[in-house]
PDB file of C-alpha atoms in Angstrom:
ATOM      1  CA  MET A   1      80.782 179.752  76.044  1.00 57.00           C
ATOM      2  CA  ASN A   2      78.163 182.696  76.217  1.00 51.00           C
ATOM      3  CA  THR A   3      79.843 185.598  73.492  1.00 53.00           C
ATOM      4  CA  ALA A   4      77.675 188.452  74.098  1.00 74.00           C
ATOM      5  CA  ARG A   5      80.725 189.780  76.223  1.00 79.00           C
ATOM      6  CA  PRO A   6      84.136 189.900  75.343  1.00 89.00           C
ATOM      7  CA  VAL A   7      86.106 186.826  74.986  1.00 93.00           C
ATOM      8  CA  LEU A   8      89.905 186.986  76.189  1.00 96.00           C
ATOM      9  CA  SER A   9      92.619 184.503  75.041  1.00 97.00           C
ATOM     10  CA  LEU A  10      95.443 184.237  77.444  1.00 98.00           C
ATOM     11  CA  ALA A  11      98.742 182.404  76.910  1.00 98.00           C
ATOM     12  CA  ILE A  12      99.543 181.298  80.645  1.00 98.00           C
ATOM     13  CA  SER A  13     103.176 179.273  81.803  1.00 96.00           C
ATOM     14  CA  GLY A  14     103.674 177.496  84.813  1.00 96.00           C
ATOM     15  CA  MET A  15     100.624 175.507  84.871  1.00 96.00           C
ATOM     16  CA  SER A  16     101.994 171.849  84.932  1.00 96.00           C
ATOM     17  CA  CYS A  17      99.012 169.486  86.603  1.00 97.00           C
ATOM     18  CA  GLU A  18      95.161 170.064  86.208  1.00 97.00           C
ATOM     19  CA  GLY A  19      95.488 171.300  90.444  1.00 97.00           C
ATOM     20  CA  CYS A  20      97.722 174.403  88.355  1.00 97.00           C
ATOM     21  CA  ALA A  21      94.571 174.824  85.672  1.00 97.00           C
ATOM     22  CA  ASN A  22      91.992 174.777  88.600  1.00 98.00           C
ATOM     23  CA  ALA A  23      94.083 177.049  90.189  1.00 98.00           C
ATOM     24  CA  VAL A  24      94.055 179.749  87.572  1.00 98.00           C
ATOM     25  CA  LYS A  25      90.193 179.187  86.924  1.00 98.00           C
ATOM     26  CA  ARG A  26      89.768 179.838  90.691  1.00 98.00           C
ATOM     27  CA  LEU A  27      91.922 183.185  90.656  1.00 98.00           C
ATOM     28  CA  VAL A  28      90.044 184.177  87.372  1.00 98.00           C
ATOM     29  CA  LEU A  29      86.274 184.020  89.486  1.00 98.00           C
ATOM     30  CA  LYS A  30      88.021 185.439  92.116  1.00 97.00           C
ATOM     31  CA  GLN A  31      88.449 188.467  90.053  1.00 96.00           C
ATOM     32  CA  ASP A  32      85.437 188.065  88.154  1.00 97.00           C
ATOM     33  CA  PRO A  33      82.567 185.586  89.873  1.00 97.00           C
ATOM     34  CA  GLN A  34      80.445 186.549  86.565  1.00 95.00           C
ATOM     35  CA  ALA A  35      83.014 185.056  84.419  1.00 96.00           C
ATOM     36  CA  GLN A  36      82.909 181.834  82.164  1.00 96.00           C
ATOM     37  CA  VAL A  37      86.263 180.440  81.878  1.00 97.00           C
ATOM     38  CA  GLU A  38      88.298 177.753  79.899  1.00 97.00           C
ATOM     39  CA  VAL A  39      91.438 176.576  81.107  1.00 98.00           C
ATOM     40  CA  ASP A  40      93.166 174.402  78.828  1.00 97.00           C
ATOM     41  CA  LEU A  41      96.208 172.811  80.093  1.00 96.00           C
ATOM     42  CA  GLN A  42      98.200 171.155  77.548  1.00 96.00           C
ATOM     43  CA  GLY A  43      97.928 174.440  75.330  1.00 97.00           C
ATOM     44  CA  ALA A  44      99.127 176.380  77.901  1.00 97.00           C
ATOM     45  CA  ALA A  45      95.915 179.054  77.676  1.00 98.00           C
ATOM     46  CA  ALA A  46      92.462 179.964  78.502  1.00 98.00           C
ATOM     47  CA  LYS A  47      89.238 181.653  77.362  1.00 97.00           C
ATOM     48  CA  ILE A  48      87.835 184.154  79.431  1.00 97.00           C
ATOM     49  CA  VAL A  49      84.675 185.303  78.828  1.00 96.00           C
ATOM     50  CA  SER A  50      84.363 188.901  81.240  1.00 96.00           C
ATOM     51  CA  ASP A  51      83.867 192.380  80.485  1.00 93.00           C
ATOM     52  CA  GLN A  52      86.618 192.987  83.202  1.00 95.00           C
ATOM     53  CA  SER A  53      89.987 194.362  81.623  1.00 94.00           C
ATOM     54  CA  PRO A  54      92.794 191.873  80.389  1.00 95.00           C
ATOM     55  CA  THR A  55      94.895 193.501  82.493  1.00 96.00           C
ATOM     56  CA  LEU A  56      93.119 192.736  85.851  1.00 95.00           C
ATOM     57  CA  PHE A  57      93.489 188.650  85.008  1.00 97.00           C
ATOM     58  CA  THR A  58      97.185 188.819  83.642  1.00 97.00           C
ATOM     59  CA  ALA A  59      98.078 190.764  86.586  1.00 97.00           C
ATOM     60  CA  THR A  60      96.466 188.194  89.087  1.00 97.00           C
ATOM     61  CA  LEU A  61      97.824 185.265  87.207  1.00 98.00           C
ATOM     62  CA  THR A  62     101.256 186.166  87.006  1.00 98.00           C
ATOM     63  CA  GLN A  63     101.199 187.525  90.559  1.00 97.00           C
ATOM     64  CA  ALA A  64     100.455 184.354  91.240  1.00 97.00           C
ATOM     65  CA  GLY A  65     103.294 182.329  89.738  1.00 97.00           C
ATOM     66  CA  TYR A  66     101.326 181.701  86.265  1.00 98.00           C
ATOM     67  CA  PRO A  67     102.656 184.100  84.258  1.00 98.00           C
ATOM     68  CA  ALA A  68     100.501 185.179  81.450  1.00 98.00           C
ATOM     69  CA  THR A  69      99.878 187.828  78.230  1.00 97.00           C
ATOM     70  CA  LEU A  70      97.074 188.557  76.008  1.00 96.00           C
ATOM     71  CA  ARG A  71      96.920 186.662  72.930  1.00 93.00           C
ATOM     72  CA  ALA A  72      96.036 188.602  69.665  1.00 77.00           C
TER      73      ALA A  72
END
C-alpha cells in the first residue's frame, strides 16, 4: 500500500463471506475511487489508504450493514 496518504485501520463486523468482503471494498471505493483497500475477512478488518475522513467510511459501512469502527 502507498503510505503517502493516511492509512486507516477499521474493525468491521458483519462480514461472513468473500461476497461481504467484496461489498465492503466496493462501498469504500464508491466513497473514494482513489482509495486503496485491503479487506481481511478472517480478521474482520480493513486497511484503507485515503485522504477522506474515517467517519465517512465508518458511517457508510455501518449503514450498509457492516458495523465499522476506527482502530487505534
